[in-house]
Coordinates of C-alpha atoms and ligand atoms in Angstrom, one line a residue:
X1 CA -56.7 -34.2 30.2
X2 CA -52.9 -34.8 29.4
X3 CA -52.1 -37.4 27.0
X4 CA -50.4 -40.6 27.9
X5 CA -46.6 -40.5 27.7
X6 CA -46.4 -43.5 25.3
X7 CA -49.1 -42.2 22.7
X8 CA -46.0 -40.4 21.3
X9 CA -44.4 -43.6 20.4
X10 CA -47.4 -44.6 18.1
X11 CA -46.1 -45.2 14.4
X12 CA -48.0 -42.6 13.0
X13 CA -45.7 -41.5 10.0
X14 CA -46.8 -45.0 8.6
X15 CA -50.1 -43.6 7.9
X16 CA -48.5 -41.6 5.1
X17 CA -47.0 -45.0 3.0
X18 CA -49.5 -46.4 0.8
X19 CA -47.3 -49.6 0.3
X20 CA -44.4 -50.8 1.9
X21 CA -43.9 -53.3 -1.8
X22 CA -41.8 -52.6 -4.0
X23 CA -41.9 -49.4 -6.9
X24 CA -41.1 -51.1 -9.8
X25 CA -42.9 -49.4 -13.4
X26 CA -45.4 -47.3 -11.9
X27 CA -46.6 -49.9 -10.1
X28 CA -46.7 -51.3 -6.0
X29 CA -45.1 -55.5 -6.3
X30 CA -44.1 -58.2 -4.1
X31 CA -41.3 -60.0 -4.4
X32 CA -41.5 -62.3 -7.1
X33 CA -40.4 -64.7 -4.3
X34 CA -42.4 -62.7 -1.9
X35 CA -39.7 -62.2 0.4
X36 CA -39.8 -59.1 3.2
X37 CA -36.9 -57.5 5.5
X38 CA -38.4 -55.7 8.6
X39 CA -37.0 -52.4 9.1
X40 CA -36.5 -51.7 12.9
X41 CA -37.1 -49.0 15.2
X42 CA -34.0 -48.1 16.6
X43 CA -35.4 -46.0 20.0
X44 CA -37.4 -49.1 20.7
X45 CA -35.2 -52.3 18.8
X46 CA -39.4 -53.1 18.0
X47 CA -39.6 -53.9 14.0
X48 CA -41.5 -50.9 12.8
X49 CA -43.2 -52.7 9.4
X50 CA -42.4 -55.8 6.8
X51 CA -41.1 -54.4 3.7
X52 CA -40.5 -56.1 0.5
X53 CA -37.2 -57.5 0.2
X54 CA -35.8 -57.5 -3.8
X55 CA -33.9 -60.9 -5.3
X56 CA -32.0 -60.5 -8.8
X57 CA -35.6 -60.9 -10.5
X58 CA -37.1 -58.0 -9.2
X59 CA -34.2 -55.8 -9.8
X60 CA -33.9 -57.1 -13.4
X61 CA -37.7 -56.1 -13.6
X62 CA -36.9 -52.5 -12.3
X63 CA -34.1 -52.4 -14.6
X64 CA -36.1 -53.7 -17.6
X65 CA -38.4 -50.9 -16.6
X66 CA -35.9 -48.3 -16.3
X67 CA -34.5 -49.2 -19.6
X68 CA -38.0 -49.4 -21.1
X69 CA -39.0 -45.8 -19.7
X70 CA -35.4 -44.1 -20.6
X71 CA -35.8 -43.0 -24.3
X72 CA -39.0 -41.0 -24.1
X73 CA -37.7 -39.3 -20.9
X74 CA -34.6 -38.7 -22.7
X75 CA -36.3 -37.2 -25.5
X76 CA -38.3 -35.4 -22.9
X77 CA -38.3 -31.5 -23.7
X78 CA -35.7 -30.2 -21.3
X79 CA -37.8 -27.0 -19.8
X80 CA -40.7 -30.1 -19.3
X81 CA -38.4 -32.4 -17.4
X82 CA -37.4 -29.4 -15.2
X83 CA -41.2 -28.3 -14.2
X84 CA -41.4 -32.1 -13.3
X85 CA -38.6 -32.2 -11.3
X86 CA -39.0 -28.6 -9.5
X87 CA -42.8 -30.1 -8.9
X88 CA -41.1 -33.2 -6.9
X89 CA -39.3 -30.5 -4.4
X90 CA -42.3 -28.9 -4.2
X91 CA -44.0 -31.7 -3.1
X92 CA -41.3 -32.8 -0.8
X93 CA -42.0 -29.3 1.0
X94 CA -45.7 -29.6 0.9
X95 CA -45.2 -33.1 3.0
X96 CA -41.7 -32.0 5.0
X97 CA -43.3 -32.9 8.6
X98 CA -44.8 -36.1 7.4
X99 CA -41.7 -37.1 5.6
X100 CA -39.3 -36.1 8.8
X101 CA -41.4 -38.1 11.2
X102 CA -40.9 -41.2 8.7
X103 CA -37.5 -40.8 8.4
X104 CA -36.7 -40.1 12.5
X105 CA -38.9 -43.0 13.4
X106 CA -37.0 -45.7 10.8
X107 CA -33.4 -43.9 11.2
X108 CA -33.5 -43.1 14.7
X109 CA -32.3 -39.1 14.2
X110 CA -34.0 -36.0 16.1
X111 CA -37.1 -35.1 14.0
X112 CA -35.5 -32.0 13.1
X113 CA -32.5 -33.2 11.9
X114 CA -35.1 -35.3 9.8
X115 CA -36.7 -32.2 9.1
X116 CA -33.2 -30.6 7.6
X117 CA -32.9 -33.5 5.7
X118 CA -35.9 -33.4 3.9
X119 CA -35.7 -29.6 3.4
X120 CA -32.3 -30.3 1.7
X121 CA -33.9 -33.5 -0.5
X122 CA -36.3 -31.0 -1.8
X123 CA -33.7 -28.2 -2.4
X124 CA -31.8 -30.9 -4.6
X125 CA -34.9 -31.3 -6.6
X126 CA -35.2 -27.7 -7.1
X127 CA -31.8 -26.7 -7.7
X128 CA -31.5 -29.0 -10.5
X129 CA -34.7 -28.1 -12.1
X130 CA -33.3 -25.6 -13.2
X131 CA -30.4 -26.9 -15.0
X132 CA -32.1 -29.3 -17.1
X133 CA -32.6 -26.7 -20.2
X134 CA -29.1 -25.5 -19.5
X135 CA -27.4 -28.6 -20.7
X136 CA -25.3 -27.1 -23.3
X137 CA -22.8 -28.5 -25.5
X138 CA -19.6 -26.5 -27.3
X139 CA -19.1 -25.8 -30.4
X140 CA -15.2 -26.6 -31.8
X141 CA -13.7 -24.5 -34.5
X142 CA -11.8 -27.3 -36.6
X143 CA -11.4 -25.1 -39.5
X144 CA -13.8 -24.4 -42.9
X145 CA -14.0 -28.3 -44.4
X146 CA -16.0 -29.5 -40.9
X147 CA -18.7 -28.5 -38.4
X148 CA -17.9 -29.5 -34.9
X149 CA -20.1 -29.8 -31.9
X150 CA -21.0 -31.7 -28.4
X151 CA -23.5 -33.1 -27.2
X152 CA -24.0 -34.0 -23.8
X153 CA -26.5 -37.0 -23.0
X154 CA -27.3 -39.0 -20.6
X155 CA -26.3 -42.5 -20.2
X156 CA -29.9 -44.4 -19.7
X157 CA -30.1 -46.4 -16.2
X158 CA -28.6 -45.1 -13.3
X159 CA -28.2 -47.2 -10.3
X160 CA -28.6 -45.8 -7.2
X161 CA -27.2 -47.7 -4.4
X162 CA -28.1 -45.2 -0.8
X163 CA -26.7 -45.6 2.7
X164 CA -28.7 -45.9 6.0
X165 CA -27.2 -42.2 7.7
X166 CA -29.5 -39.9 5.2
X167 CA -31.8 -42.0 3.6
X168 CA -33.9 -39.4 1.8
X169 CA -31.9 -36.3 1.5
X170 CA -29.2 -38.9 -0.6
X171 CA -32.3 -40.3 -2.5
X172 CA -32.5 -37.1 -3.9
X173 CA -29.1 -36.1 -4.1
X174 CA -28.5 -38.3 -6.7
X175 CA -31.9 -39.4 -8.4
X176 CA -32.5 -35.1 -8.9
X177 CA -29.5 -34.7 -11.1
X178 CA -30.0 -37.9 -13.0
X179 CA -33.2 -37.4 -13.9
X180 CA -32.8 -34.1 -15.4
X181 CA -30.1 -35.1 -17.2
X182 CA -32.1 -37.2 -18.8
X183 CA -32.1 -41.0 -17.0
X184 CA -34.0 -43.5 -15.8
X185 CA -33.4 -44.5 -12.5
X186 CA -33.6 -47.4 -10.2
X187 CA -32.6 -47.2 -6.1
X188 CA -32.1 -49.4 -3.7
X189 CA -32.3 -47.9 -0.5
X190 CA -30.3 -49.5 2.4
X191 CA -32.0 -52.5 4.1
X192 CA -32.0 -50.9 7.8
X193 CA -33.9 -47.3 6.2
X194 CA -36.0 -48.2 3.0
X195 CA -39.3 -46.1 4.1
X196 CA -38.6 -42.5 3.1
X197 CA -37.4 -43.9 -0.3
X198 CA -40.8 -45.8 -0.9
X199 CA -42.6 -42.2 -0.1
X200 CA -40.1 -40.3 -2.1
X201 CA -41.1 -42.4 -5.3
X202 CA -44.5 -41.7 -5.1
X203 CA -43.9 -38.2 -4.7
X204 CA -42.1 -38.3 -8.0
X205 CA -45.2 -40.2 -9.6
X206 CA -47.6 -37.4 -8.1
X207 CA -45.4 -34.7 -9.8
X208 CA -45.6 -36.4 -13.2
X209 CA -42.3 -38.6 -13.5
X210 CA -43.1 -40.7 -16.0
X211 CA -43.6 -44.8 -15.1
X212 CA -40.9 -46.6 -14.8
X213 CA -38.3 -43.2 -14.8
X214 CA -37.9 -43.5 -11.1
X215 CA -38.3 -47.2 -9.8
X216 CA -37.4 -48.0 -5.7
X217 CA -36.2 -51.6 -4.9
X218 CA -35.4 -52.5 -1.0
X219 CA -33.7 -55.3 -0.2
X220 CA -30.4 -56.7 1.3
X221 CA -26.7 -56.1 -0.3
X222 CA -26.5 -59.1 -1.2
X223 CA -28.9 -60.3 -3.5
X224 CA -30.4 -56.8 -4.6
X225 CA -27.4 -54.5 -4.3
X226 CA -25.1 -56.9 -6.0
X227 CA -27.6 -58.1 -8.7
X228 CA -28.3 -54.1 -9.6
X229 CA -24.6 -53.5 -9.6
X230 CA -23.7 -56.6 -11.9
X231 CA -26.7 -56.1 -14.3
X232 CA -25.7 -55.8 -17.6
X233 CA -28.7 -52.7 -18.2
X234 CA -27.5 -50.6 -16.0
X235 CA -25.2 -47.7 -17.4
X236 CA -23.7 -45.9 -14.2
X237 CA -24.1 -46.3 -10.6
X238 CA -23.6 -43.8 -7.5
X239 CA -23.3 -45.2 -4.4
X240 CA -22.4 -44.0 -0.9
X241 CA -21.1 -46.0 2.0
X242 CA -18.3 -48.2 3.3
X243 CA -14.8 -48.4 1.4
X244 CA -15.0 -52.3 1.5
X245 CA -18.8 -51.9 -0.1
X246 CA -17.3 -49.7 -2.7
X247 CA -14.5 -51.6 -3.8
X248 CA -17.1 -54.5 -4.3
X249 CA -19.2 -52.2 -6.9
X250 CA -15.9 -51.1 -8.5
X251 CA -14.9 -54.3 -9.3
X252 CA -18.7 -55.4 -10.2
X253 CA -18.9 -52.3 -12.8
X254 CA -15.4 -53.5 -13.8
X255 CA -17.0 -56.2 -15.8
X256 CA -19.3 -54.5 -17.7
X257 CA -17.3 -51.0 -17.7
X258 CA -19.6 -48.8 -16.3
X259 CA -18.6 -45.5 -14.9
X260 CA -19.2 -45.4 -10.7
X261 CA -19.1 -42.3 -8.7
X262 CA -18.4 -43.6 -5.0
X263 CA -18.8 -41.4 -2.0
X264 CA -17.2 -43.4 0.8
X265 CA -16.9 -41.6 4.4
X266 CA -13.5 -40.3 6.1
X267 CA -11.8 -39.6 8.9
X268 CA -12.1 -36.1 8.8
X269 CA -9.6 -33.6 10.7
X270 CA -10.3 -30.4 12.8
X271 CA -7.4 -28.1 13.1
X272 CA -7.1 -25.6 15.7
X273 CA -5.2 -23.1 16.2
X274 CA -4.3 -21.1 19.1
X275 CA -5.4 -18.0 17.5
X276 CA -9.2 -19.6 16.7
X277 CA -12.4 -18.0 18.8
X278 CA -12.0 -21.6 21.1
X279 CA -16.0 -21.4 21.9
X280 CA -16.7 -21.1 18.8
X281 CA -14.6 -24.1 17.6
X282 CA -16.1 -26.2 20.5
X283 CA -19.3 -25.7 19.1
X284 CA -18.7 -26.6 15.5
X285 CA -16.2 -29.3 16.7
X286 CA -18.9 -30.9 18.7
X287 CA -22.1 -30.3 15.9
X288 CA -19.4 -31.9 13.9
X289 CA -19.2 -35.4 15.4
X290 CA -22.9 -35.5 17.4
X291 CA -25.1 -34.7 14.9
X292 CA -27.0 -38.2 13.3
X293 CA -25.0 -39.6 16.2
X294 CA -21.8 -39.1 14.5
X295 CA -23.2 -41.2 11.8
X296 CA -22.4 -38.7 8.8
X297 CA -19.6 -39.3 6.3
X298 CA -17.9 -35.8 6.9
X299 CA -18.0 -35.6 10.4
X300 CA -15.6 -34.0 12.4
X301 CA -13.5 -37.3 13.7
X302 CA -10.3 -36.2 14.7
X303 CA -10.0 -32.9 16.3
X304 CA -6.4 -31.7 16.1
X305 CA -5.4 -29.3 18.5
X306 CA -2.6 -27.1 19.2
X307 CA -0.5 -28.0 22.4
X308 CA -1.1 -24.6 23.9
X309 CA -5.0 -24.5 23.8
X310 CA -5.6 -28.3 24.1
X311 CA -7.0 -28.3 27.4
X312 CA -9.1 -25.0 27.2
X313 CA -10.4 -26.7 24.2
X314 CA -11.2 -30.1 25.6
X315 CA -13.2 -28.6 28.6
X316 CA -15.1 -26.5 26.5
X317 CA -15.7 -29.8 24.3
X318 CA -16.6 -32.2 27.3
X319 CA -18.5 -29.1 28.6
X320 CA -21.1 -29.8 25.6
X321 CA -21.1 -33.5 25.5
X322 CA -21.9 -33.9 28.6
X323 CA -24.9 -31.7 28.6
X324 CA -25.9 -33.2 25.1
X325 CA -29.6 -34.6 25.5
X326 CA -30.4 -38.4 24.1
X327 CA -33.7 -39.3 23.4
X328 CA -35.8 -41.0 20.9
X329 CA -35.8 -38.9 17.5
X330 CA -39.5 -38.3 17.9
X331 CA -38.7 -36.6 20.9
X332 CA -36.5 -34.3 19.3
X333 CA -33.2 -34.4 21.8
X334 CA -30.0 -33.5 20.8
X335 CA -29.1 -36.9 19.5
X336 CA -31.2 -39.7 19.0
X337 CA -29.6 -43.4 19.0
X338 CA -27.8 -45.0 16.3
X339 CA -29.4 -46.6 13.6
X340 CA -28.7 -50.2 14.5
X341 CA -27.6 -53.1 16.7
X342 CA -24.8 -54.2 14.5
X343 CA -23.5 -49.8 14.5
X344 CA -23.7 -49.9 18.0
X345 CA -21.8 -53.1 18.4
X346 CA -19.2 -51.5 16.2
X347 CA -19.5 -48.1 18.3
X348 CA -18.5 -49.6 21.7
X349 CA -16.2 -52.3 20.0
X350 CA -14.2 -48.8 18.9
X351 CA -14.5 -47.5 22.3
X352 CA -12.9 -50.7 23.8
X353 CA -9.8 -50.1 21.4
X354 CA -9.9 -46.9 22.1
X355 CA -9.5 -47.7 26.2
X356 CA -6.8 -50.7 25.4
X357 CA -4.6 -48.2 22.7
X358 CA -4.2 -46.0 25.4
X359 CA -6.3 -43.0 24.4
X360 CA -7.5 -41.3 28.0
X361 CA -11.7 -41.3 27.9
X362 CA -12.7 -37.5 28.9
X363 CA -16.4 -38.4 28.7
X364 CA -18.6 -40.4 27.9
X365 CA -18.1 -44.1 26.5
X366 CA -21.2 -46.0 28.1
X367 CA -24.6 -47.4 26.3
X368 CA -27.6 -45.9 27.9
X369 CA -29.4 -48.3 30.8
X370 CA -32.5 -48.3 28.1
X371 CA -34.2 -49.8 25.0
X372 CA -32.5 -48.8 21.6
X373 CA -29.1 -48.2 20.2
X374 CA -28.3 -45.1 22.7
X375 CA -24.6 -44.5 23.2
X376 CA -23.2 -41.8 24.7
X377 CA -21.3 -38.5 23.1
X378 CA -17.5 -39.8 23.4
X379 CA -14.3 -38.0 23.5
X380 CA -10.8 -39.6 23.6
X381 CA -7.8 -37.3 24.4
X382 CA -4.2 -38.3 24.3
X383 CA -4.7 -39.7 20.9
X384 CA -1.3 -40.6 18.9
X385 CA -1.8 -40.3 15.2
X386 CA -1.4 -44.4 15.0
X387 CA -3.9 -45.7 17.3
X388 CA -7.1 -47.3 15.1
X389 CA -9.1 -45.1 16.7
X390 CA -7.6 -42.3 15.0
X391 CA -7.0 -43.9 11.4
X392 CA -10.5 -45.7 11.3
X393 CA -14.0 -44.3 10.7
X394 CA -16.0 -45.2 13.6
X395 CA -19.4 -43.7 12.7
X396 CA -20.3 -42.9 15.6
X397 CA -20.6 -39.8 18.3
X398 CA -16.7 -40.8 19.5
X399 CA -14.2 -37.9 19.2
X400 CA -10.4 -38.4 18.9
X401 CA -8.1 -35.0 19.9
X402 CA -5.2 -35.2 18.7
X403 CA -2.3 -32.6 19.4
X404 CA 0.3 -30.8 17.6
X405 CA 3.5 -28.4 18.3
X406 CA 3.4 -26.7 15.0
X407 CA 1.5 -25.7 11.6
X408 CA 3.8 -28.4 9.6
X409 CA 2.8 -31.1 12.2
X410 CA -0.9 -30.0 12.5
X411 CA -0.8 -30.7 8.2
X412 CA 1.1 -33.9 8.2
X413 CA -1.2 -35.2 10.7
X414 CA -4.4 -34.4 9.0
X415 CA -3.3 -35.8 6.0
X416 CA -2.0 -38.8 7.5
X417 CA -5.2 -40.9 6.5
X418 CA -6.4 -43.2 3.9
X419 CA -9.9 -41.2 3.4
X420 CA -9.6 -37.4 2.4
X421 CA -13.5 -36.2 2.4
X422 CA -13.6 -33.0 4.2
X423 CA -10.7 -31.2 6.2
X424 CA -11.7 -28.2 8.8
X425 CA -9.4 -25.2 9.7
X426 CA -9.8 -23.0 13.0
X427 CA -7.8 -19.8 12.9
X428 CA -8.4 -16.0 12.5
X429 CA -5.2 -16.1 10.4
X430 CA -6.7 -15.3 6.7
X431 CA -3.6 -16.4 5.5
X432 CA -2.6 -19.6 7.1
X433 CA -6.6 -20.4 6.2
X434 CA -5.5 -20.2 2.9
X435 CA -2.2 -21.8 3.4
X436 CA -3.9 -25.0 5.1
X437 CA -6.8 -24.5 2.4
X438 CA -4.4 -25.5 -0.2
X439 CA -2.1 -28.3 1.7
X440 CA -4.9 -30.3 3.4
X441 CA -5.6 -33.6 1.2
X442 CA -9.8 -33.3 0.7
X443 CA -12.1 -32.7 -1.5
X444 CA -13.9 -30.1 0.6
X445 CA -12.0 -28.0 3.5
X446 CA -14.0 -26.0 6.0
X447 CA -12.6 -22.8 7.7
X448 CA -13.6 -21.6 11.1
X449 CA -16.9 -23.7 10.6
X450 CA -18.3 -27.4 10.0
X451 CA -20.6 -29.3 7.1
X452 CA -19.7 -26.3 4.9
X453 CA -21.3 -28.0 1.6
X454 CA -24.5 -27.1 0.1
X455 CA -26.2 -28.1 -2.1
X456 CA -24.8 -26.2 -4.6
X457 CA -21.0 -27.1 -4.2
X458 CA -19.2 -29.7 -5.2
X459 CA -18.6 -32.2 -2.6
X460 CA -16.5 -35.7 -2.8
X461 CA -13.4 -37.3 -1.8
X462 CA -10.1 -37.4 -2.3
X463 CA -7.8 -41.0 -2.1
X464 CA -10.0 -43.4 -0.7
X465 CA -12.7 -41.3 0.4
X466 CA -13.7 -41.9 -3.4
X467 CA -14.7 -40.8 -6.7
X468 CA -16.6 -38.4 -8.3
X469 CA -18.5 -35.2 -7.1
X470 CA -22.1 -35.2 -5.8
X471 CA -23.9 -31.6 -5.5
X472 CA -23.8 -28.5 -7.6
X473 CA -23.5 -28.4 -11.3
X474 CA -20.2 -31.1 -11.3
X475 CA -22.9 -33.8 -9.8
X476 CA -24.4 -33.4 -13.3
X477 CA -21.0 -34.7 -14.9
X478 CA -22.1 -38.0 -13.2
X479 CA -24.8 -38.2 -15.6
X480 CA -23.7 -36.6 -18.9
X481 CA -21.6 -38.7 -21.7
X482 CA -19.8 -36.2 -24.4
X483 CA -20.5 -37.1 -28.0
X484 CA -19.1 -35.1 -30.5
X485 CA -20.7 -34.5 -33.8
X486 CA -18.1 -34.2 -36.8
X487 CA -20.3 -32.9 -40.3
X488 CA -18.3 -32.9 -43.4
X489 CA -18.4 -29.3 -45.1
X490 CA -15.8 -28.9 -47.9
X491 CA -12.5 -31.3 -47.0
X492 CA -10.8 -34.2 -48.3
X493 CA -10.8 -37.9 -46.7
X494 CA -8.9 -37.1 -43.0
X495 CA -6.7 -39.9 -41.6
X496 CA -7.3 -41.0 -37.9
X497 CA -4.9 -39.5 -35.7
X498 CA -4.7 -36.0 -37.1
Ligands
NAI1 P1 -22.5 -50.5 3.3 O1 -21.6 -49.7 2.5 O2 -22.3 -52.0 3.2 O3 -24.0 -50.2 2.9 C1 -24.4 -49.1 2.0 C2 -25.3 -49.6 0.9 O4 -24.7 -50.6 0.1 C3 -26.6 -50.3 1.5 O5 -27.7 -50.0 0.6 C4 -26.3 -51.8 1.3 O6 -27.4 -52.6 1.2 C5 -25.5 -51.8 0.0 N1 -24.6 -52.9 -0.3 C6 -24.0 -53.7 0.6 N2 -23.3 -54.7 0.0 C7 -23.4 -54.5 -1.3 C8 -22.9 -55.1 -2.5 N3 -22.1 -56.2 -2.4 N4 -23.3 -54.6 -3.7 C9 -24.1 -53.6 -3.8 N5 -24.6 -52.9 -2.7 C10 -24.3 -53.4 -1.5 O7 -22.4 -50.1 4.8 P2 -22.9 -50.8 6.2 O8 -22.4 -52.2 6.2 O9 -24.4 -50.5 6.3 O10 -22.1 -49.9 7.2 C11 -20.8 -50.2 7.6 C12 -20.0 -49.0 7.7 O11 -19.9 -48.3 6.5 C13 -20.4 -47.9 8.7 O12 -20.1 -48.3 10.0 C14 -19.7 -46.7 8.2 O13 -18.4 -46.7 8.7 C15 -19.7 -46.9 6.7 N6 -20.8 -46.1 6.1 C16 -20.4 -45.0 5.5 C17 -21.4 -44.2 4.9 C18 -21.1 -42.9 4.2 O14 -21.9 -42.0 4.2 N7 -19.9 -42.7 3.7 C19 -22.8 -44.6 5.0 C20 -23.1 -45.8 5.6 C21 -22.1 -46.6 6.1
MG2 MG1 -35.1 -48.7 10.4

């Protein structure tokens, strides 16, 4: 007997969350004021589960806890913390199906997308493992009357403030590296996506994280967000999402001084050439700005096309949008719908300007004729370097094609943008490649493919696209403060200054 069509829709990933409270000290707690956000199902719009919703108490408690659990981690042998950490990413693996279901069902993304993800959360885990008995400071030769060293340590509570687009895989983007450099941590997931943060916290209690080293706090911006980021124990934060959001935690940690590393989306341009392998570039162009439903900090925005190639490209483009399947992420389409009402609303709101500016709509442009936040892959030609929709990040699976007459064009373009994330060059040319590789204004520049970052490379933004690197060993920069150790051998009294 087959099984009926709507068993698939049953929320069985929930099975796998022994609370949906919050992880504050080892333990599962309400809200002191027992509030609760639901998080919604964004194939259905159907509230998928009540989930504990922090207010300033509860993230003073997690930070109290956090503060309270940093010294003995701290003083943690390094080679221990490591087997800990590497034992969360093992985990994670262990539970990879379970956790992608969770995460496609309360982020609306193709399970394996999901899947990716949580592969990549527990590569984060591992890859810093093994750093954290590699920590090493640097001896200074200041002459015979003094011994010189570094130190580097970490700075105690690191806030973790994580966007809705990759809810897990940035979970452990940036609690891996702080916790094997030796802090405490407290997160607070986004409000729309808090469930594969909730499982990912007792993963780390299953592989021997300490109480209290890794606490998870849903809840709303504003009070939980803005109560972690004002709180006087916390000693960094890293935070990923809007510009406007960012500038708000800058000028929070402003008031207490305390170092931010802010990862905050672009406008990221495509550049090809007339000499680039066109299918090719179609493809990546299009995995690019689809994928998570265009929802992805570094995805390919703007594509900027050379006059002579522009329409061969745009057919090849349209060509795969249009045969780009939508369906719930459990169903495992090509793209699944966005994550929200309110990112939707701001999708088609873009494709509106897009219509009035001017821009000519190849394809797509409509909501699907169905329950959830389903919008269809978009591509705007005739796209003039001022229009919003080719100076704003939309978020969404909308592409702008741009075009340009020649390389100096192509580069003033590009750079022509508040954000500078990622930057992506199409050309068999090795040395224009390198030529572009060195003009374009990002902090990470893909040539003759897309999402070139790994977890072992240092990826971040230039101008307003933000501050700080997250992945490889420069993440762990983040979480490191230099002290340097100055022993009196054989000198006289020094004066400041010399
Ligand atoms: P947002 O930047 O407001 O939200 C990101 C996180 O910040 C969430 O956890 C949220 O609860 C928290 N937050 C909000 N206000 C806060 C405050 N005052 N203090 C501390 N934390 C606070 O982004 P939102 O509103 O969900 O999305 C709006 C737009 O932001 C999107 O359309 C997209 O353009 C951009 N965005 C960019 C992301 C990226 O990866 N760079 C990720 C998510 C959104
Ligand atoms: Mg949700």
């Amino acid at each position: 007997m087959s099984e009926p069509i709507d068993q698939k829709r049953e929320p069985e990933p929930l099975e796998q969350l022994s609370s949906t409270d919050l992880y504050v000290d080892g333990e599962w707690v309400p809200a002191t004021d027992g509030s609760t956000l639901e998080t919604i199902d964004p194939a259905t719009e159907e509230p998928i589960v009540a989930v504990a919703a922090a207010q300033a108490d509860d993230i003073d408690a997690a930070v109290t806890a956090a503060r309270d659990a940093f010294p003995d981690w701290r003083d943690t042998d390094p080679d221990e913390r490591g087997r800990i950490v590497y034992e969360v990413g093992r985990l994670i693996r262990d539970h990879a199906d379970d956790l992608a279901a969770l995460e496609s069902l309360d982020q609306g993304k193709p399970v394996s997308q999901a899947k990716s993800d949580v592969i990549g959360a527990a590569r984060y885990f591992e890859y810093y493992a093994g750093a954290a008995d590699k920590i090493e400071g640097t001896s200074v030769p200041v002459g015979p009357e003094q011994v010189d060293y570094t130190v580097r340590e970490p700075y105690g509570v690191s806030a973790q403030i994580t966007p809705w687009n990759f809810p897990g895989n940035l979970f452990a983007r940036g609690v891996a590296p702080a916790l094997v450099a030796g802090n405490a941590t407290v997160v607070k997931p986004a409000e729309q996506t808090p469930l594969s943060s909730l499982r990912l916290a007792e993963l780390c209690a299953e592989a021997g994280v300490p109480d209290g080293v890794v606490n998870v706090v849903p809840g709303f911006g504003d009070p939980a967000g803005k109560a972690l980021t004002e709180h006087e124990g916390v000693d960094q934060i890293t935070f990923t999402g809007s510009v406007p959001t960012g500038q708000r935690i800058m000028t929070a940690a402003a008031e207490t001084v305390t170092p931010v590393t802010l990862e905050l989306g672009g406008k990221n341009p495509a550049i090809v050439f007339p000499d680039a392998d066109l299918e090719a570039a179609a493809e990546w162009i299009t995995t690019g700005i689809f994928t998570n439903a265009g929802q992805i900090c570094s995805a390919a925005d703007r594509a900027i096309v050379h006059e002579s190639v522009h329409e061969d490209l745009v057919e090849k483009i349209v060509e795969i949008a249009e045969s780009t399947e939508i369906a719930p992420g459990s169903d495992d389409a090509d793209m699944g719908p966005v994550v929200s009402a309110e990112q939707l609303e701001k999708i088609t709101r873009y494709i509106d300007v897009g219509t009035s500016e001017g821009a000519t709509l190849e394809t797509g442009g409509e909501t699907l004729e169905r329950e959830g936040y389903f919008v269809e892959p978009t591509v705007f030609t005739d796209v003039d370097p001022e229009m919003r929709i080719a100076r704003e990040e939309i978020f969404g699976p909308v592409l702008s094609v741009l075009s340009f007459a020649d390389e100096a064009e192509a580069v003033e373009v590009a750079n022509d943008s508040e954000y500078g994330l990622v930057a992506g060059v199409f050309t068999s040319d090795v040395t224009r490649a390198h030529r572009l590789a060195r003009r374009l204004e990002a902090g990470n520049v893909y040539v003759n493919k897309w999402f070139g970052d790994t977890n072992q490379t240092p990826f971040g933004g230039y101008k307003r696209s933000g501050i700080g690197r997250e992945k490889g060993l420069e993440a762990l920069d983040s979480y490191l403060q230099t002290k340097n150790v100055a022993i009196n051998v054989d000198g006289d009294a020094d004066l400041p200054g010399s």
